[in-house]
Amino acid sequence: QVQLVESGGGLVQPGGSLRLSCAASGSLVNIMGWYRQAPGKERELVATITRGGSTNYADSVKGRFSISRDNAKNTVYLQMNNLKPEDTAVYYCNAKTYTWQTGSWGQGTQVTVSS
């Protein structure tokens, strides 16, 4: 019964930065993460983080994106640096207890990288 609300999306030039936030209400869950879906593409994992701070990133964003969380605020963040046009997508927040679960989803926030 976790409710997720994303914010921070928008339009940015290539090489720029954005910081996404996802505030969760309800019980604190083990795994929180970010996924994205571009037009004509399948939804893909961007990054995940556990309550203990263990992180996992897609190869395409390693070294550019950083995921973090504040357990006291039940909020997860995605710092996105050196953005590229191929990063353009709707970004969705996700929360779940186990990796195999689908979990709960936020409404999504649009990120557009264009000059």
CSV table of N, CA and C in Angstrom, one decimal:
chain,number,residue,atom,x,y,z
A,1,GLN,N,0.8,-1.2,0.0
A,1,GLN,CA,0.0,0.0,0.0
A,1,GLN,C,0.9,1.3,0.0
A,2,VAL,N,2.0,1.2,-0.6
A,2,VAL,CA,2.9,2.3,-0.6
A,2,VAL,C,2.5,3.2,-1.8
A,3,GLN,N,2.4,4.5,-1.4
A,3,GLN,CA,2.1,5.6,-2.4
A,3,GLN,C,3.4,6.3,-2.7
A,4,LEU,N,3.7,6.5,-4.0
A,4,LEU,CA,4.9,7.1,-4.5
A,4,LEU,C,4.6,8.3,-5.3
A,5,VAL,N,5.3,9.4,-5.0
A,5,VAL,CA,5.2,10.7,-5.8
A,5,VAL,C,6.5,11.2,-6.2
A,6,GLU,N,6.7,11.2,-7.6
A,6,GLU,CA,8.0,11.7,-8.1
A,6,GLU,C,8.0,13.2,-8.4
A,7,SER,N,9.1,13.8,-8.4
A,7,SER,CA,9.3,15.2,-8.8
A,7,SER,C,10.7,15.4,-9.3
A,8,GLY,N,10.9,16.6,-10.0
A,8,GLY,CA,12.2,16.9,-10.4
A,8,GLY,C,12.5,16.8,-11.9
A,9,GLY,N,11.6,16.2,-12.6
A,9,GLY,CA,11.8,16.1,-14.0
A,9,GLY,C,11.7,17.4,-14.8
A,10,GLY,N,12.1,17.4,-16.0
A,10,GLY,CA,12.0,18.6,-16.8
A,10,GLY,C,12.9,18.6,-18.1
A,11,LEU,N,13.1,19.7,-18.7
A,11,LEU,CA,13.9,19.8,-19.9
A,11,LEU,C,15.3,20.3,-19.5
A,12,VAL,N,16.3,19.7,-20.0
A,12,VAL,CA,17.7,20.0,-19.8
A,12,VAL,C,18.5,19.8,-21.0
A,13,GLN,N,19.6,20.6,-21.2
A,13,GLN,CA,20.5,20.5,-22.3
A,13,GLN,C,21.4,19.3,-22.1
A,14,PRO,N,21.9,18.8,-23.2
A,14,PRO,CA,22.9,17.7,-23.1
A,14,PRO,C,24.1,18.2,-22.2
A,15,GLY,N,24.6,17.3,-21.3
A,15,GLY,CA,25.6,17.6,-20.4
A,15,GLY,C,25.2,18.2,-19.1
A,16,GLY,N,23.9,18.5,-19.0
A,16,GLY,CA,23.3,19.1,-17.8
A,16,GLY,C,23.0,18.1,-16.8
A,17,SER,N,22.4,18.6,-15.7
A,17,SER,CA,22.0,17.7,-14.6
A,17,SER,C,20.6,18.0,-14.1
A,18,LEU,N,20.0,16.9,-13.5
A,18,LEU,CA,18.7,17.0,-12.9
A,18,LEU,C,18.8,16.1,-11.7
A,19,ARG,N,17.9,16.4,-10.7
A,19,ARG,CA,17.8,15.6,-9.5
A,19,ARG,C,16.4,15.2,-9.3
A,20,LEU,N,16.1,13.9,-9.4
A,20,LEU,CA,14.7,13.4,-9.2
A,20,LEU,C,14.5,13.0,-7.7
A,21,SER,N,13.3,13.2,-7.2
A,21,SER,CA,13.0,12.8,-5.9
A,21,SER,C,11.7,12.0,-5.9
A,22,CYS,N,11.6,11.0,-5.0
A,22,CYS,CA,10.4,10.2,-4.9
A,22,CYS,C,10.1,10.0,-3.4
A,23,ALA,N,9.0,10.6,-3.0
A,23,ALA,CA,8.6,10.5,-1.6
A,23,ALA,C,7.6,9.4,-1.5
A,24,ALA,N,7.8,8.5,-0.5
A,24,ALA,CA,6.9,7.4,-0.3
A,24,ALA,C,6.1,7.5,1.0
A,25,SER,N,4.9,7.1,1.0
A,25,SER,CA,4.1,7.1,2.2
A,25,SER,C,3.7,5.6,2.4
A,26,GLY,N,3.5,5.3,3.7
A,26,GLY,CA,3.3,3.9,4.1
A,26,GLY,C,4.5,3.3,4.7
A,27,SER,N,4.5,2.0,4.8
A,27,SER,CA,5.6,1.2,5.4
A,27,SER,C,6.9,1.4,4.7
A,28,LEU,N,8.0,1.4,5.4
A,28,LEU,CA,9.3,1.5,4.8
A,28,LEU,C,9.6,0.2,4.2
A,29,VAL,N,10.0,0.2,2.9
A,29,VAL,CA,10.3,-1.0,2.2
A,29,VAL,C,11.8,-1.2,2.0
A,30,ASN,N,12.1,-2.5,1.6
A,30,ASN,CA,13.5,-2.8,1.5
A,30,ASN,C,14.2,-2.2,0.3
A,31,ILE,N,13.6,-2.3,-0.9
A,31,ILE,CA,14.2,-1.9,-2.1
A,31,ILE,C,13.5,-0.7,-2.8
A,32,MET,N,14.2,0.3,-3.1
A,32,MET,CA,13.6,1.4,-3.8
A,32,MET,C,14.5,1.7,-5.1
A,33,GLY,N,13.9,2.1,-6.1
A,33,GLY,CA,14.6,2.3,-7.3
A,33,GLY,C,14.0,3.2,-8.4
A,34,TRP,N,14.7,3.4,-9.5
A,34,TRP,CA,14.2,4.1,-10.6
A,34,TRP,C,14.3,3.3,-11.9
A,35,TYR,N,13.2,3.4,-12.7
A,35,TYR,CA,13.1,2.8,-14.0
A,35,TYR,C,12.8,3.9,-15.0
A,36,ARG,N,13.0,3.6,-16.2
A,36,ARG,CA,12.6,4.6,-17.3
A,36,ARG,C,12.1,3.9,-18.5
A,37,GLN,N,11.3,4.6,-19.2
A,37,GLN,CA,10.7,4.1,-20.5
A,37,GLN,C,10.7,5.2,-21.5
A,38,ALA,N,11.4,5.0,-22.6
A,38,ALA,CA,11.4,5.9,-23.7
A,38,ALA,C,10.4,5.5,-24.8
A,39,PRO,N,10.0,6.4,-25.6
A,39,PRO,CA,9.0,6.0,-26.7
A,39,PRO,C,9.5,4.8,-27.5
A,40,GLY,N,8.6,3.8,-27.7
A,40,GLY,CA,9.0,2.7,-28.5
A,40,GLY,C,9.9,1.7,-27.8
A,41,LYS,N,10.2,1.9,-26.5
A,41,LYS,CA,11.1,1.1,-25.8
A,41,LYS,C,10.4,0.4,-24.6
A,42,GLU,N,11.0,-0.7,-24.1
A,42,GLU,CA,10.5,-1.4,-22.9
A,42,GLU,C,11.0,-0.6,-21.7
A,43,ARG,N,10.3,-0.7,-20.6
A,43,ARG,CA,10.7,-0.1,-19.4
A,43,ARG,C,12.0,-0.8,-18.9
A,44,GLU,N,13.0,0.0,-18.5
A,44,GLU,CA,14.2,-0.6,-18.1
A,44,GLU,C,14.7,-0.1,-16.7
A,45,LEU,N,15.4,-0.9,-16.0
A,45,LEU,CA,16.0,-0.5,-14.7
A,45,LEU,C,17.1,0.5,-14.9
A,46,VAL,N,17.0,1.5,-14.1
A,46,VAL,CA,18.1,2.5,-14.1
A,46,VAL,C,19.0,2.3,-12.9
A,47,ALA,N,18.4,2.2,-11.7
A,47,ALA,CA,19.2,2.1,-10.4
A,47,ALA,C,18.3,1.6,-9.3
A,48,THR,N,18.8,0.9,-8.4
A,48,THR,CA,18.1,0.5,-7.2
A,48,THR,C,19.0,0.7,-6.0
A,49,ILE,N,18.3,0.8,-4.8
A,49,ILE,CA,19.1,0.9,-3.5
A,49,ILE,C,18.3,0.2,-2.4
A,50,THR,N,19.0,-0.5,-1.6
A,50,THR,CA,18.3,-1.2,-0.4
A,50,THR,C,18.3,-0.3,0.8
A,51,ARG,N,17.6,-0.7,1.8
A,51,ARG,CA,17.6,0.1,3.1
A,51,ARG,C,19.0,0.2,3.7
A,52,GLY,N,19.8,-0.8,3.4
A,52,GLY,CA,21.2,-0.7,3.9
A,52,GLY,C,22.1,0.1,3.1
A,53,GLY,N,21.7,0.6,1.9
A,53,GLY,CA,22.5,1.4,1.1
A,53,GLY,C,23.2,0.8,-0.1
A,54,SER,N,23.0,-0.5,-0.3
A,54,SER,CA,23.6,-1.2,-1.4
A,54,SER,C,22.9,-0.8,-2.7
A,55,THR,N,23.7,-0.4,-3.7
A,55,THR,CA,23.2,0.1,-4.9
A,55,THR,C,23.5,-0.8,-6.1
A,56,ASN,N,22.7,-0.6,-7.2
A,56,ASN,CA,22.9,-1.3,-8.4
A,56,ASN,C,22.5,-0.3,-9.6
A,57,TYR,N,23.3,-0.3,-10.6
A,57,TYR,CA,23.1,0.6,-11.7
A,57,TYR,C,23.1,-0.1,-13.1
A,58,ALA,N,22.3,0.4,-14.0
A,58,ALA,CA,22.4,0.0,-15.4
A,58,ALA,C,23.7,0.4,-15.9
A,59,ASP,N,24.3,-0.4,-16.8
A,59,ASP,CA,25.6,0.0,-17.4
A,59,ASP,C,25.6,1.4,-18.1
A,60,SER,N,24.5,1.7,-18.7
A,60,SER,CA,24.4,2.9,-19.5
A,60,SER,C,24.4,4.2,-18.6
A,61,VAL,N,24.2,4.1,-17.3
A,61,VAL,CA,24.2,5.2,-16.4
A,61,VAL,C,25.3,5.2,-15.4
A,62,LYS,N,26.1,4.2,-15.3
A,62,LYS,CA,27.2,4.1,-14.4
A,62,LYS,C,28.2,5.3,-14.6
A,63,GLY,N,28.6,5.9,-13.5
A,63,GLY,CA,29.5,7.0,-13.5
A,63,GLY,C,28.8,8.3,-13.8
A,64,ARG,N,27.5,8.3,-14.2
A,64,ARG,CA,26.8,9.6,-14.4
A,64,ARG,C,25.7,9.8,-13.5
A,65,PHE,N,25.0,8.7,-13.1
A,65,PHE,CA,23.8,8.8,-12.2
A,65,PHE,C,24.2,8.3,-10.8
A,66,SER,N,23.6,8.8,-9.8
A,66,SER,CA,23.8,8.4,-8.4
A,66,SER,C,22.5,8.3,-7.7
A,67,ILE,N,22.2,7.1,-7.1
A,67,ILE,CA,21.0,6.9,-6.3
A,67,ILE,C,21.3,7.0,-4.9
A,68,SER,N,20.4,7.6,-4.1
A,68,SER,CA,20.5,7.6,-2.7
A,68,SER,C,19.1,7.6,-2.0
A,69,ARG,N,19.1,7.4,-0.7
A,69,ARG,CA,17.8,7.5,0.0
A,69,ARG,C,18.0,8.0,1.4
A,70,ASP,N,16.9,8.6,1.9
A,70,ASP,CA,16.8,9.0,3.2
A,70,ASP,C,15.7,8.2,3.9
A,71,ASN,N,16.1,7.3,4.7
A,71,ASN,CA,15.1,6.4,5.3
A,71,ASN,C,14.2,7.1,6.3
A,72,ALA,N,14.7,8.1,7.0
A,72,ALA,CA,13.9,8.9,7.9
A,72,ALA,C,12.8,9.6,7.2
A,73,LYS,N,13.0,10.0,6.0
A,73,LYS,CA,12.0,10.7,5.2
A,73,LYS,C,11.3,9.8,4.2
A,74,ASN,N,11.8,8.5,4.2
A,74,ASN,CA,11.2,7.6,3.2
A,74,ASN,C,11.2,8.1,1.8
A,75,THR,N,12.3,8.6,1.4
A,75,THR,CA,12.5,9.3,0.1
A,75,THR,C,13.7,8.7,-0.6
A,76,VAL,N,13.6,8.5,-1.9
A,76,VAL,CA,14.7,8.1,-2.7
A,76,VAL,C,15.0,9.2,-3.8
A,77,TYR,N,16.3,9.4,-4.1
A,77,TYR,CA,16.7,10.4,-5.0
A,77,TYR,C,17.5,9.8,-6.2
A,78,LEU,N,17.5,10.5,-7.3
A,78,LEU,CA,18.4,10.1,-8.4
A,78,LEU,C,19.1,11.4,-8.9
A,79,GLN,N,20.4,11.5,-8.7
A,79,GLN,CA,21.1,12.6,-9.2
A,79,GLN,C,21.6,12.2,-10.6
A,80,MET,N,21.3,13.0,-11.6
A,80,MET,CA,21.6,12.6,-13.0
A,80,MET,C,22.5,13.7,-13.5
A,81,ASN,N,23.7,13.3,-13.8
A,81,ASN,CA,24.8,14.2,-14.4
A,81,ASN,C,25.1,13.8,-15.8
A,82,ASN,N,25.7,14.8,-16.5
A,82,ASN,CA,26.2,14.6,-17.9
A,82,ASN,C,25.1,13.9,-18.7
A,83,LEU,N,23.9,14.5,-18.7
A,83,LEU,CA,22.8,13.9,-19.3
A,83,LEU,C,22.9,13.9,-20.9
A,84,LYS,N,22.4,12.8,-21.5
A,84,LYS,CA,22.5,12.6,-22.9
A,84,LYS,C,21.1,12.6,-23.5
A,85,PRO,N,21.0,12.9,-24.8
A,85,PRO,CA,19.6,12.8,-25.4
A,85,PRO,C,19.0,11.4,-25.2
A,86,GLU,N,19.8,10.3,-25.2
A,86,GLU,CA,19.3,9.0,-25.1
A,86,GLU,C,18.7,8.7,-23.7
A,87,ASP,N,19.0,9.6,-22.7
A,87,ASP,CA,18.4,9.5,-21.4
A,87,ASP,C,16.9,10.0,-21.4
A,88,THR,N,16.5,10.6,-22.4
A,88,THR,CA,15.1,11.1,-22.5
A,88,THR,C,14.1,9.9,-22.3
A,89,ALA,N,13.3,10.1,-21.3
A,89,ALA,CA,12.3,9.0,-21.0
A,89,ALA,C,11.4,9.5,-19.9
A,90,VAL,N,10.4,8.7,-19.6
A,90,VAL,CA,9.6,8.9,-18.4
A,90,VAL,C,10.2,8.1,-17.3
A,91,TYR,N,10.5,8.7,-16.2
A,91,TYR,CA,11.2,8.0,-15.1
A,91,TYR,C,10.2,7.7,-14.1
A,92,TYR,N,10.2,6.4,-13.6
A,92,TYR,CA,9.3,5.9,-12.6
A,92,TYR,C,10.0,5.4,-11.4
A,93,CYS,N,9.4,5.8,-10.3
A,93,CYS,CA,9.9,5.4,-9.0
A,93,CYS,C,9.3,4.0,-8.7
A,94,ASN,N,10.0,3.2,-8.0
A,94,ASN,CA,9.5,1.8,-7.6
A,94,ASN,C,9.9,1.5,-6.2
A,95,ALA,N,9.1,0.8,-5.5
A,95,ALA,CA,9.4,0.3,-4.2
A,95,ALA,C,8.9,-1.1,-4.0
A,96,LYS,N,9.7,-2.0,-3.4
A,96,LYS,CA,9.3,-3.4,-3.2
A,96,LYS,C,10.1,-4.0,-2.1
A,97,THR,N,9.7,-5.2,-1.7
A,97,THR,CA,10.3,-5.9,-0.6
A,97,THR,C,11.4,-6.8,-1.1
A,98,TYR,N,11.1,-7.5,-2.2
A,98,TYR,CA,12.0,-8.5,-2.8
A,98,TYR,C,12.2,-8.2,-4.3
A,99,THR,N,13.4,-8.6,-4.8
A,99,THR,CA,13.8,-8.3,-6.2
A,99,THR,C,12.8,-8.9,-7.2
A,100,TRP,N,12.2,-10.0,-6.9
A,100,TRP,CA,11.3,-10.7,-7.8
A,100,TRP,C,10.0,-10.1,-7.9
A,101,GLN,N,9.6,-9.2,-7.0
A,101,GLN,CA,8.3,-8.5,-7.0
A,101,GLN,C,8.2,-7.4,-8.0
A,102,THR,N,7.1,-7.1,-8.5
A,102,THR,CA,6.8,-6.0,-9.4
A,102,THR,C,6.9,-4.7,-8.5
A,103,GLY,N,6.2,-4.8,-7.3
A,103,GLY,CA,6.2,-3.6,-6.4
A,103,GLY,C,5.2,-2.6,-6.8
A,104,SER,N,5.4,-1.4,-6.1
A,104,SER,CA,4.5,-0.3,-6.3
A,104,SER,C,5.2,0.7,-7.2
A,105,TRP,N,4.4,1.4,-8.0
A,105,TRP,CA,5.0,2.4,-9.0
A,105,TRP,C,4.4,3.8,-8.7
A,106,GLY,N,5.3,4.8,-9.0
A,106,GLY,CA,4.8,6.2,-9.0
A,106,GLY,C,4.2,6.5,-10.4
A,107,GLN,N,3.7,7.7,-10.5
A,107,GLN,CA,3.0,8.1,-11.7
A,107,GLN,C,4.0,8.3,-12.9
A,108,GLY,N,5.2,8.7,-12.5
A,108,GLY,CA,6.3,9.0,-13.5
A,108,GLY,C,6.5,10.4,-13.7
A,109,THR,N,7.7,10.8,-14.1
A,109,THR,CA,8.1,12.2,-14.3
A,109,THR,C,8.9,12.2,-15.6
A,110,GLN,N,8.6,13.2,-16.5
A,110,GLN,CA,9.3,13.3,-17.8
A,110,GLN,C,10.6,13.9,-17.7
A,111,VAL,N,11.6,13.3,-18.3
A,111,VAL,CA,12.9,13.9,-18.4
A,111,VAL,C,13.2,14.0,-19.9
A,112,THR,N,13.5,15.2,-20.4
A,112,THR,CA,13.8,15.5,-21.8
A,112,THR,C,15.2,16.1,-21.9
A,113,VAL,N,16.1,15.5,-22.6
A,113,VAL,CA,17.4,16.0,-22.8
A,113,VAL,C,17.6,16.5,-24.3
A,114,SER,N,17.6,17.7,-24.5
A,114,SER,CA,17.6,18.3,-25.9
A,114,SER,C,18.3,19.6,-25.9
A,115,SER,N,19.0,19.9,-27.0
A,115,SER,CA,19.6,21.2,-27.2
A,115,SER,C,18.6,22.1,-28.0
